[in-house]
PDB file of C-alpha atoms in Angstrom:
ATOM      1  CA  UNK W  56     -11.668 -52.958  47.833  1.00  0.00           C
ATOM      2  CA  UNK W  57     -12.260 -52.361  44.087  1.00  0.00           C
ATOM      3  CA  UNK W  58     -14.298 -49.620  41.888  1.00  0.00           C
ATOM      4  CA  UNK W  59     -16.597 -51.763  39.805  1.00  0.00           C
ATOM      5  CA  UNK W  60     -18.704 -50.558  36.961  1.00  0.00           C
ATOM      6  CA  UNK W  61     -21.104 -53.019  35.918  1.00  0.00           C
ATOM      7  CA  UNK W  62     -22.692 -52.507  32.198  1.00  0.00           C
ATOM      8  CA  UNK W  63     -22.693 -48.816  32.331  1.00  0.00           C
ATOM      9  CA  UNK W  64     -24.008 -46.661  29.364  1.00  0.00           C
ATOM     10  CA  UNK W  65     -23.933 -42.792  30.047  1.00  0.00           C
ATOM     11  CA  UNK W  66     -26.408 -41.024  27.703  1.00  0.00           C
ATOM     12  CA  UNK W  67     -26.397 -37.185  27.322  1.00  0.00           C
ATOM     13  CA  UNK W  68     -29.382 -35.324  27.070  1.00  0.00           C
ATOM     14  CA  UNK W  69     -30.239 -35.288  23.302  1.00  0.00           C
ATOM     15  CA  UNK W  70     -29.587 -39.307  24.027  1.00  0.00           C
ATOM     16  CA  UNK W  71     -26.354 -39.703  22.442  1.00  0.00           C
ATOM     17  CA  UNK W  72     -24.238 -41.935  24.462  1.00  0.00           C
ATOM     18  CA  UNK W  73     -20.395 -40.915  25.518  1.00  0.00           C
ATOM     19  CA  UNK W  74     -19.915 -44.797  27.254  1.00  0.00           C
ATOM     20  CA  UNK W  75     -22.055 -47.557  25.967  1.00  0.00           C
ATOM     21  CA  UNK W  76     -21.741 -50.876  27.930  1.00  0.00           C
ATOM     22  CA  UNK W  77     -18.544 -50.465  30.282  1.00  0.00           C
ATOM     23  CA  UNK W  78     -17.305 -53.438  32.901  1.00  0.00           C
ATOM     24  CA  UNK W  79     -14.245 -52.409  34.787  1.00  0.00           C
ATOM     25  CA  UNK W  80     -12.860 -53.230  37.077  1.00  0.00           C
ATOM     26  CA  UNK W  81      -9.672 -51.325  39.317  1.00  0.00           C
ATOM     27  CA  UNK W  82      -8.703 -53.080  42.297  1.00  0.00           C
ATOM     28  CA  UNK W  83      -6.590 -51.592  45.346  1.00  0.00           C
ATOM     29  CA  UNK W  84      -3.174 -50.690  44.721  1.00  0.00           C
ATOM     30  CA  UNK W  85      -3.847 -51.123  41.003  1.00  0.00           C
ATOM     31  CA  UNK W  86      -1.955 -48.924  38.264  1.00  0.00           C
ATOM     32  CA  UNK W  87      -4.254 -48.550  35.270  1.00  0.00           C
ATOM     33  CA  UNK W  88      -3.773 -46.357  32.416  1.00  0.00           C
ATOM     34  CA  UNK W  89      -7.479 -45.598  30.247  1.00  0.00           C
ATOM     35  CA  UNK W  90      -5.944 -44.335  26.814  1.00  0.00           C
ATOM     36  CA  UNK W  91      -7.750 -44.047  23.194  1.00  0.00           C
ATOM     37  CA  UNK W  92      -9.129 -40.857  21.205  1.00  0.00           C
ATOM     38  CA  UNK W  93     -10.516 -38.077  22.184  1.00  0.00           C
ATOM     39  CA  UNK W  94     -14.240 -39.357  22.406  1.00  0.00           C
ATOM     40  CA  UNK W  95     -13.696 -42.725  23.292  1.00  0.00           C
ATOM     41  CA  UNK W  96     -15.317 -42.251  26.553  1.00  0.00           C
ATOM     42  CA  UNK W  97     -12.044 -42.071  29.149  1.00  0.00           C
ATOM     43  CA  UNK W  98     -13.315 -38.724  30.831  1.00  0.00           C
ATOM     44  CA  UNK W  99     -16.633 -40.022  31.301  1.00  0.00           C
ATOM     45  CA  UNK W 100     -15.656 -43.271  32.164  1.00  0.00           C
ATOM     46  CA  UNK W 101     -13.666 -41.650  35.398  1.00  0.00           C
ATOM     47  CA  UNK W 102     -15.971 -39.240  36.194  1.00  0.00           C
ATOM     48  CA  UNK W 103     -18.462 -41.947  36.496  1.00  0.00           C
ATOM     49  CA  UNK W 104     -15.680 -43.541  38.923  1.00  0.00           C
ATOM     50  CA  UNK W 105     -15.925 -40.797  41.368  1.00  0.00           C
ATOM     51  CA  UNK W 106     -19.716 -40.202  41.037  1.00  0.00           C
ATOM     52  CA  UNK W 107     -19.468 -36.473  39.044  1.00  0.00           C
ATOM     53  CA  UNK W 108     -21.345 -38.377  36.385  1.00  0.00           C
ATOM     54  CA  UNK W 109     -24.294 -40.872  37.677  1.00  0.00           C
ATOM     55  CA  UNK W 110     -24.816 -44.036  34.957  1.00  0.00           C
ATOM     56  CA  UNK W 111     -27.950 -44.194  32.507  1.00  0.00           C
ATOM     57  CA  UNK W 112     -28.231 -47.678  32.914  1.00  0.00           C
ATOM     58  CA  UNK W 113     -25.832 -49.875  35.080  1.00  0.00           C
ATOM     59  CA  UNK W 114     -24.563 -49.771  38.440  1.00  0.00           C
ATOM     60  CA  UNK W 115     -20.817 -48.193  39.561  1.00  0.00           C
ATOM     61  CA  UNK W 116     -19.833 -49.543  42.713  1.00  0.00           C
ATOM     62  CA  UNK W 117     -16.711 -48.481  44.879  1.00  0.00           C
ATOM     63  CA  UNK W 118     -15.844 -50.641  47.980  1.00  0.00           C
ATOM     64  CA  UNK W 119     -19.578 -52.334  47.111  1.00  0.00           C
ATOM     65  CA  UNK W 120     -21.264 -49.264  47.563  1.00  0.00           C
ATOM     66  CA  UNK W 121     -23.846 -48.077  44.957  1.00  0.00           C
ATOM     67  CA  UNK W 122     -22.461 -44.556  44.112  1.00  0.00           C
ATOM     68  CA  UNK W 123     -26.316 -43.767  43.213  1.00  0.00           C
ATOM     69  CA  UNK W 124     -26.572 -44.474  47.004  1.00  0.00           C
ATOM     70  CA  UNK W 125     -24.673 -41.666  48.082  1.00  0.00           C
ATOM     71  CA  UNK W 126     -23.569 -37.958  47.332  1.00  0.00           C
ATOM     72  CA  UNK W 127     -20.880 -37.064  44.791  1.00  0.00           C
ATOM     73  CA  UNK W 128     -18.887 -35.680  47.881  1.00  0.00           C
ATOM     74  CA  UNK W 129     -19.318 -39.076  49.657  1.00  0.00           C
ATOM     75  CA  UNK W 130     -17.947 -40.929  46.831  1.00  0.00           C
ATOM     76  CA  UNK W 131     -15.109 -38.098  46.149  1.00  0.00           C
ATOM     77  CA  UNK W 132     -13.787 -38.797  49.386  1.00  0.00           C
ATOM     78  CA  UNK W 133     -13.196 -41.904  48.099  1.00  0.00           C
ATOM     79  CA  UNK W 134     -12.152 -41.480  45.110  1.00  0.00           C
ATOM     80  CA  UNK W 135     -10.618 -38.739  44.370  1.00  0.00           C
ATOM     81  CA  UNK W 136     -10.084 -36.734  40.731  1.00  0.00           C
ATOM     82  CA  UNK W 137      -7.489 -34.619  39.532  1.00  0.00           C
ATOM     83  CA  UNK W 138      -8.201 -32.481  37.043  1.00  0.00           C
ATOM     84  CA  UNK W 139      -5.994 -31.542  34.063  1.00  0.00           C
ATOM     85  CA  UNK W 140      -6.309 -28.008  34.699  1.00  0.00           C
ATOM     86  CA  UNK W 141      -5.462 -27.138  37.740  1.00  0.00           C
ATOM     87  CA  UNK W 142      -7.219 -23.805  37.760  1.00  0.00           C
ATOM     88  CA  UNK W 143      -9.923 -25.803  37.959  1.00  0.00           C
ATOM     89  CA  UNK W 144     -10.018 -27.236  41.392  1.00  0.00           C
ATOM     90  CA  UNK W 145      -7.267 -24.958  43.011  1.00  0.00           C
ATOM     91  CA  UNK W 146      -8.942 -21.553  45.234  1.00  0.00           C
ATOM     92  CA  UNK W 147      -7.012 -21.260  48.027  1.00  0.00           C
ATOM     93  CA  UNK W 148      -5.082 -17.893  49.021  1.00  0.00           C
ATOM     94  CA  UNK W 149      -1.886 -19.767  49.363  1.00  0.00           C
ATOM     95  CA  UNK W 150      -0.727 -23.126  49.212  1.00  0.00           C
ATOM     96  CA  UNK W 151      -0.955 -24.667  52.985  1.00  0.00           C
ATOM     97  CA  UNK W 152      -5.174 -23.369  52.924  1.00  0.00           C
ATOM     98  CA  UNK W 153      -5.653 -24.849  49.888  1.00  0.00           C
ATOM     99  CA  UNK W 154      -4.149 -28.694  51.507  1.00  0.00           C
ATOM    100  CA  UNK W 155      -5.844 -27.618  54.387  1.00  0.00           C
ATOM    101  CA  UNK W 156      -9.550 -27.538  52.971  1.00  0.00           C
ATOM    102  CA  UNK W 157     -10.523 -31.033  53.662  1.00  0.00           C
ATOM    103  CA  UNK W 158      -9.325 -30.779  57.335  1.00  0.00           C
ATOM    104  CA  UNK W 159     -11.057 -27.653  57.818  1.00  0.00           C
ATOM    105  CA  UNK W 160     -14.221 -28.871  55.903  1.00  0.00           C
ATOM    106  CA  UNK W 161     -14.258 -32.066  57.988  1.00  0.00           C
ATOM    107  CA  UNK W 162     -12.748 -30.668  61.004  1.00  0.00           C
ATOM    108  CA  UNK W 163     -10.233 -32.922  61.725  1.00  0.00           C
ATOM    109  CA  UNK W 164      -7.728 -32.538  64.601  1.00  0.00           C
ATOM    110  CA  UNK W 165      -5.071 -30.106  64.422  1.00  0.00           C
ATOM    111  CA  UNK W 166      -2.644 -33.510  64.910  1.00  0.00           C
ATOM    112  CA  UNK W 167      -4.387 -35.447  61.857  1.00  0.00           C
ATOM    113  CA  UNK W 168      -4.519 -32.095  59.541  1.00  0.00           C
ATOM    114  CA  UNK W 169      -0.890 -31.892  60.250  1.00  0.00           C
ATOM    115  CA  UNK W 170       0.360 -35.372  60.113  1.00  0.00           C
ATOM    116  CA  UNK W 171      -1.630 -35.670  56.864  1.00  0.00           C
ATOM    117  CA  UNK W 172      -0.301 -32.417  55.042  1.00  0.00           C
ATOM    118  CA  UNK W 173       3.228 -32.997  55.931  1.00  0.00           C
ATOM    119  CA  UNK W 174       3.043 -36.986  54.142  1.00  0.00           C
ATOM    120  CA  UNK W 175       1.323 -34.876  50.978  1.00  0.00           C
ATOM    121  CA  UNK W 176       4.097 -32.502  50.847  1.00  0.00           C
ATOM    122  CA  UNK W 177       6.989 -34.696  51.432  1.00  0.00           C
ATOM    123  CA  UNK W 178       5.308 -37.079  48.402  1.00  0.00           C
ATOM    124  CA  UNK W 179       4.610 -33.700  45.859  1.00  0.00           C
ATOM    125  CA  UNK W 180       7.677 -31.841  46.756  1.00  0.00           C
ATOM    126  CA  UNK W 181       5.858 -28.571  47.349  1.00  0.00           C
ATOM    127  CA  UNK W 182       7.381 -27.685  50.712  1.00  0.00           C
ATOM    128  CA  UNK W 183       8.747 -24.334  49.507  1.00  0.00           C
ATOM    129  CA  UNK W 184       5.870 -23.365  48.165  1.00  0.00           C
ATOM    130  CA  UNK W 185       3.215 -23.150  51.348  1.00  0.00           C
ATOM    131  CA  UNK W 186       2.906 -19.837  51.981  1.00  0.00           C
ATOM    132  CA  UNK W 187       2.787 -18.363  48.437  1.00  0.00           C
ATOM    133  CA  UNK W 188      -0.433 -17.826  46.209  1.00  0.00           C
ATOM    134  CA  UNK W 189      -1.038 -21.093  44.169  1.00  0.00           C
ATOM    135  CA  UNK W 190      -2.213 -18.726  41.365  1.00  0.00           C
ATOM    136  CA  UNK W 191       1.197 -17.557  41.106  1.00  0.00           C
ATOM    137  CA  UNK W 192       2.895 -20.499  40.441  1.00  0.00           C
ATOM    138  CA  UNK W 193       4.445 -22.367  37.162  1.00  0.00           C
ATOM    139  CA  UNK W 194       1.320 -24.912  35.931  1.00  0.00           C
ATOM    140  CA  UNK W 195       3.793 -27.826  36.458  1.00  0.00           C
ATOM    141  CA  UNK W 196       3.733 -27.171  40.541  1.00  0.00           C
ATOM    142  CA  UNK W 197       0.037 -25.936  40.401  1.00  0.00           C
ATOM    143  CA  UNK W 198      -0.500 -29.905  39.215  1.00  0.00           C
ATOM    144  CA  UNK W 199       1.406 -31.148  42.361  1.00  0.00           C
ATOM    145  CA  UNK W 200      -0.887 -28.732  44.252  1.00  0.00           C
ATOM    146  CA  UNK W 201      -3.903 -30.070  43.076  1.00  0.00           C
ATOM    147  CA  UNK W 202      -2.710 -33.606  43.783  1.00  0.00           C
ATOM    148  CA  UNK W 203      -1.688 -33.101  47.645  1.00  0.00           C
ATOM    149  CA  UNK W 204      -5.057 -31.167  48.422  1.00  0.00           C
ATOM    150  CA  UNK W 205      -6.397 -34.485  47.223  1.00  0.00           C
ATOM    151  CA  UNK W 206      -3.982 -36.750  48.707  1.00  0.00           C
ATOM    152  CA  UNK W 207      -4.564 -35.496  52.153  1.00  0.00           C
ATOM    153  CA  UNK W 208      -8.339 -36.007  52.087  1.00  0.00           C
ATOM    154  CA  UNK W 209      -6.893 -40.271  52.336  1.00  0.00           C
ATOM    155  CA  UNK W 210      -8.558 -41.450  49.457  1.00  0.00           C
ATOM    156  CA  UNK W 211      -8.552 -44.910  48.289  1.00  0.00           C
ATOM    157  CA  UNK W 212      -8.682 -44.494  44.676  1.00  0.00           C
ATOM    158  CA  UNK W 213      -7.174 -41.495  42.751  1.00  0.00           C
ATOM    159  CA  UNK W 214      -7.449 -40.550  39.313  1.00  0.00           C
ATOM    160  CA  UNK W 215      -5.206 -38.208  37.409  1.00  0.00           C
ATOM    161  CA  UNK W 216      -6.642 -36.617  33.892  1.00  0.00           C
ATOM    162  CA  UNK W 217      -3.507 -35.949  31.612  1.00  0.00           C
ATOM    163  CA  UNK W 218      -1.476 -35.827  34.633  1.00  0.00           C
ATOM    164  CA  UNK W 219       2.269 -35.567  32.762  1.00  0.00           C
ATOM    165  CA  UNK W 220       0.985 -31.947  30.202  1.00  0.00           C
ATOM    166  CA  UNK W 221       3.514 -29.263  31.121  1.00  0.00           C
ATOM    167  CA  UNK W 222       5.798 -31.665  33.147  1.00  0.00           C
ATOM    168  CA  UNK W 223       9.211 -31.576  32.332  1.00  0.00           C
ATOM    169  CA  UNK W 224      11.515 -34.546  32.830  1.00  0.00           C
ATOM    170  CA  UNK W 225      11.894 -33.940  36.824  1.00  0.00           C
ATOM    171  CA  UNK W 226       8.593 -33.614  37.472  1.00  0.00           C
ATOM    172  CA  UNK W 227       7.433 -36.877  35.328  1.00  0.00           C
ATOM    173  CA  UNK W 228      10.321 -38.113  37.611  1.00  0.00           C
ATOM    174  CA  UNK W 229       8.513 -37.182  40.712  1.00  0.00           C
ATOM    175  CA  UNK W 230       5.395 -37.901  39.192  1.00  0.00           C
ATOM    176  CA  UNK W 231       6.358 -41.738  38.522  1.00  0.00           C
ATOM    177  CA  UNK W 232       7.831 -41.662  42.105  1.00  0.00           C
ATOM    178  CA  UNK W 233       4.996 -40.534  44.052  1.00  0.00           C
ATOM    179  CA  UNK W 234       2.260 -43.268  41.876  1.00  0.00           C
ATOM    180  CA  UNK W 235       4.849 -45.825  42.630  1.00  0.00           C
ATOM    181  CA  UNK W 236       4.335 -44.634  46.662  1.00  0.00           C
ATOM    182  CA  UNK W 237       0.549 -45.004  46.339  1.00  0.00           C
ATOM    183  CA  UNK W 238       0.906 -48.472  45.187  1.00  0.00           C
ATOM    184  CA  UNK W 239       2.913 -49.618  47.867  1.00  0.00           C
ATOM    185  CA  UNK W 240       0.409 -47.654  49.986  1.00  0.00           C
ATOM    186  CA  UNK W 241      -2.661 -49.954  48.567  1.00  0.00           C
ATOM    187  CA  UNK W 242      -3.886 -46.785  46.920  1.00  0.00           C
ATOM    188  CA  UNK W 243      -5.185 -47.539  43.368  1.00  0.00           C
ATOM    189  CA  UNK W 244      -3.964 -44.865  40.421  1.00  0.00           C
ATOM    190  CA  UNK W 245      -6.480 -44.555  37.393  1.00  0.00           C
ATOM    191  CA  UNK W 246      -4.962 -42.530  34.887  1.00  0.00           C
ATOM    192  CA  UNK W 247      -5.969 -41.085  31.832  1.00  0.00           C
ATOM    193  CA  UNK W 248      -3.354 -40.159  29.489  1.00  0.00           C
ATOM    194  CA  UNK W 249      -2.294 -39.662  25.486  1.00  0.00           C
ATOM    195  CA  UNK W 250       1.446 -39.991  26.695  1.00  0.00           C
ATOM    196  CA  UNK W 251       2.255 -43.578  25.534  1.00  0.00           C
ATOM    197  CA  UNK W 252       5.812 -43.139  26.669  1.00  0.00           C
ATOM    198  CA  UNK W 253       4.132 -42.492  30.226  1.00  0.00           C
ATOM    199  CA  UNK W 254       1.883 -45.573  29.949  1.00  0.00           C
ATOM    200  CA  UNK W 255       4.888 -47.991  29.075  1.00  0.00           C
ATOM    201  CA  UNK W 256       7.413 -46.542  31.241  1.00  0.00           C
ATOM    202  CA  UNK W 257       4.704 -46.608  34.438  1.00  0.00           C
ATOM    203  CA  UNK W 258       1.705 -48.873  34.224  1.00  0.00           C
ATOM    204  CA  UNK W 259       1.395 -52.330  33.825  1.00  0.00           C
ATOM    205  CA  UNK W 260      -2.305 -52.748  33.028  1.00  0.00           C
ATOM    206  CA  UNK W 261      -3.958 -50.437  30.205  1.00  0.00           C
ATOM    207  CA  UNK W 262      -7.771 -50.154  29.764  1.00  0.00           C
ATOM    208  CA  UNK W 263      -8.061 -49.483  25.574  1.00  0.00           C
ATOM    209  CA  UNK W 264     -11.485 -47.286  24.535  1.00  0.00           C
ATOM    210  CA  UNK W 265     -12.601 -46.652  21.359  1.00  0.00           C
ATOM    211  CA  UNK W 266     -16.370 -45.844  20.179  1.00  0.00           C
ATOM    212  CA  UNK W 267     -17.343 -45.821  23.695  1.00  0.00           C
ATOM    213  CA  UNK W 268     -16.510 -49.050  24.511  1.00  0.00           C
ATOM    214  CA  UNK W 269     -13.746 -50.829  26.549  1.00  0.00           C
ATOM    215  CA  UNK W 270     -12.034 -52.903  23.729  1.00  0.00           C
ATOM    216  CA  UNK W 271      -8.878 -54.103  25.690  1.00  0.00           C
ATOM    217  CA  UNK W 272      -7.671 -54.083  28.985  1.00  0.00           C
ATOM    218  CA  UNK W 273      -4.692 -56.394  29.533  1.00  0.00           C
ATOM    219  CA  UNK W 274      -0.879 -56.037  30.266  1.00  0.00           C
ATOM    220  CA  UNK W 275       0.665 -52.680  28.746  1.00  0.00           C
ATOM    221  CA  UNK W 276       3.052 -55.109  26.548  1.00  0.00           C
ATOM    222  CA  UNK W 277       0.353 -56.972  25.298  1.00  0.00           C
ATOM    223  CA  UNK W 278      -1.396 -54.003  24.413  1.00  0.00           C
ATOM    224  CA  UNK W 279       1.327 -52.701  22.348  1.00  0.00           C
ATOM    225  CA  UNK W 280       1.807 -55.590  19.861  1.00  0.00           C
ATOM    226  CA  UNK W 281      -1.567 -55.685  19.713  1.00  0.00           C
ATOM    227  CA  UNK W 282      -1.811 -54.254  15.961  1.00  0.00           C
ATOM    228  CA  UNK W 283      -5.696 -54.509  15.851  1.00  0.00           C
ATOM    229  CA  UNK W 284      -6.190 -53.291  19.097  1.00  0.00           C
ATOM    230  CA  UNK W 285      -4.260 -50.583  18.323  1.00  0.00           C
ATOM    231  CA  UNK W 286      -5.396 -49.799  14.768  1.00  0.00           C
ATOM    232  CA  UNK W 287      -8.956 -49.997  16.136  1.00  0.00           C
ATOM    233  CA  UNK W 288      -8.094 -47.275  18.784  1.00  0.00           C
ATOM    234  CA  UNK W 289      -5.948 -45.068  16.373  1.00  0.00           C
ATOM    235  CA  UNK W 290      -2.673 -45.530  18.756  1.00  0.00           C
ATOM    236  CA  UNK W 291       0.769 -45.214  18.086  1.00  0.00           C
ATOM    237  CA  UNK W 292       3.012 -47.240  20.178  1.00  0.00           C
ATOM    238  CA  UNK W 293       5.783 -45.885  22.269  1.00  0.00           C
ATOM    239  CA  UNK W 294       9.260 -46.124  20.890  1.00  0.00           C
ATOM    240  CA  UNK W 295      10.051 -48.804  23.004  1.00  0.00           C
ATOM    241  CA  UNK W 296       7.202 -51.171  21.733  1.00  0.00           C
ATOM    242  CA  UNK W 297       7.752 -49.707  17.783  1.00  0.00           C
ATOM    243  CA  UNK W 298      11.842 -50.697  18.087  1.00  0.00           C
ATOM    244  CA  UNK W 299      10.137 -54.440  19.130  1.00  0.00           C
ATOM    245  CA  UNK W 300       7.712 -54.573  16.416  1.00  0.00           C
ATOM    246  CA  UNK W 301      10.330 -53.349  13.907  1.00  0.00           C
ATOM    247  CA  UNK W 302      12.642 -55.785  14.810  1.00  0.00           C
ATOM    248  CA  UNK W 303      10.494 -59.016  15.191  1.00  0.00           C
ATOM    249  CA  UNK W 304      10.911 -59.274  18.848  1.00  0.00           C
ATOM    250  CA  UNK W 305       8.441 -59.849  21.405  1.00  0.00           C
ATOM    251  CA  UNK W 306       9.658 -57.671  24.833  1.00  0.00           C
ATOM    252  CA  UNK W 307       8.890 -58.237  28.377  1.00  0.00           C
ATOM    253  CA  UNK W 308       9.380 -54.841  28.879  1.00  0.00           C
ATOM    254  CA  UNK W 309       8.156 -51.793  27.082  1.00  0.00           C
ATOM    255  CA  UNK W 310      11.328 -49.798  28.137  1.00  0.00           C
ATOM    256  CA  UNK W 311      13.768 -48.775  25.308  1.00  0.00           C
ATOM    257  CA  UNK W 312      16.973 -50.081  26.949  1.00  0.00           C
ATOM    258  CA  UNK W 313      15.589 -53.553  27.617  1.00  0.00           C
ATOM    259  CA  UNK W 314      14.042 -53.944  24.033  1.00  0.00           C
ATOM    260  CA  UNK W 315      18.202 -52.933  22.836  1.00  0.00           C
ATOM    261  CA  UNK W 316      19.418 -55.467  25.052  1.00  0.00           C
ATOM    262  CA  UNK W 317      17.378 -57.782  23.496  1.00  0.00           C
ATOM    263  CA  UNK W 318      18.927 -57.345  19.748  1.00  0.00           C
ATOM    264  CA  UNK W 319      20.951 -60.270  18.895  1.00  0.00           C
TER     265      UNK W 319
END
């Protein structure tokens, strides 16, 4: 199973292009981080991915399918989006209705609905919030709202848009825990993200985009001593990668303590 977009361009109106060209590729149970600019083309790139955006010229293709074959809800079954803002997707009265849409909208059986809202819980850590008004909640659990509505609707791709803003250091904890579930569920995770320190510390494979193009997509460690790559995309490395450039060395890990251990 793998999202494919083949030579995609996505021209506004005015014909000004915000992706010129893309092939990608994210297989099941793949971690990918997008990163560059804003303006690169990331957002459009995804949204593309889970057919809110239909290509100009080229062909996006999840599990084989043409998503120019089917609706945008078809395809956002599949893949499913979660937005930055979470005010932006979120309108139930309280909590359990709002994990409860999909079920509802697809009428599912009360045991399914159930089984499947109970796994999205347990994996977001919103159990004590069910019966309260999402609206009324800190952003930082509004995110893991927005990310179990989606998780129930069993989707085989998911993409999260800035998913670590106003996360503090438990729930980038629970954050990295639950992608690291979806992996070993098959599920792929797209994300796109200006948190380098999230990209090194959680994905292994990072797409690179800069003037609308893909212009790297290889292992997060090669990415960072990439100086071109990164000069090109106007990135900063994490402080794991700058300690390794500083000092000459050439990690195997993007993670502060390993790049120490490495000093002679």
């Amino acid at each position: 199973m793998t999202i494919r977009l083949d030579d995609v361009s996505f021209a506004y109106p005015d014909g000004s292009l915000a992706v010129d060209r893309v092939n990608l590729a994210v297989a099941a149970g793949e971690r990918v981080a997008i990163i560059g600019q804003n303006g690169a083309g990331k957002t459009t790139t995804v949204k593309l991915m889970n057919g809110l955006l239909r290509p100009t010229t080229g062909r996006v293709l999840v599990d084989d399918v043409d998503t120019a074959s089917q609706t945008t809800a078809t395809t956002a079954r599949q893949v499913a989006y979660v937005f930055q803002n979470p005010d932006d997707q979120i309108f139930g009265t309280d909590v359990r209705s709002e994990l409860e849409y999909i079920p509802r909208h697809d009428r599912w059986s009360a045991e399914r609905t159930n089984e499947r809202v109970r796994r999205a819980v347990k994996m977001t850590g919103i159990g004590k919030y069910l019966d309260l008004n999402p609206n009324d909640l800190p952003f930082a659990i509004k995110k893991f709202v927005a990310i179990a509505a989606m998780l129930v609707g069993e989707p085989r791709y998911v993409i999260l848009d800035e998913p670590t803003a106003g996360l503090d250091g438990r729930g980038l904890a629970l954050l990295k825990r639950l992608i690291g579930q979806l992996e070993d569920e098959g599920t792929a995770v797209v994300t796109i993200t200006h948190d380098m320190r999230f990209v090194a510390d959680t994905f292994d494979r990072v797409v690179v985009m800069a003037q609308r193009q893909v212009i790297a997509d290889a292992p997060a460690t090669e990415i960072f001593d990439d100086d071109d790559v990164l000069a090109r995309a106007r990135l900063q490395r994490p402080v794991g990668a700058q300690l390794a450039q500083d000092l000459g060395l050439a990690p195997a890990s993007l993670q502060l303590d390993d790049v120490v251990a490495l000093i002679p």
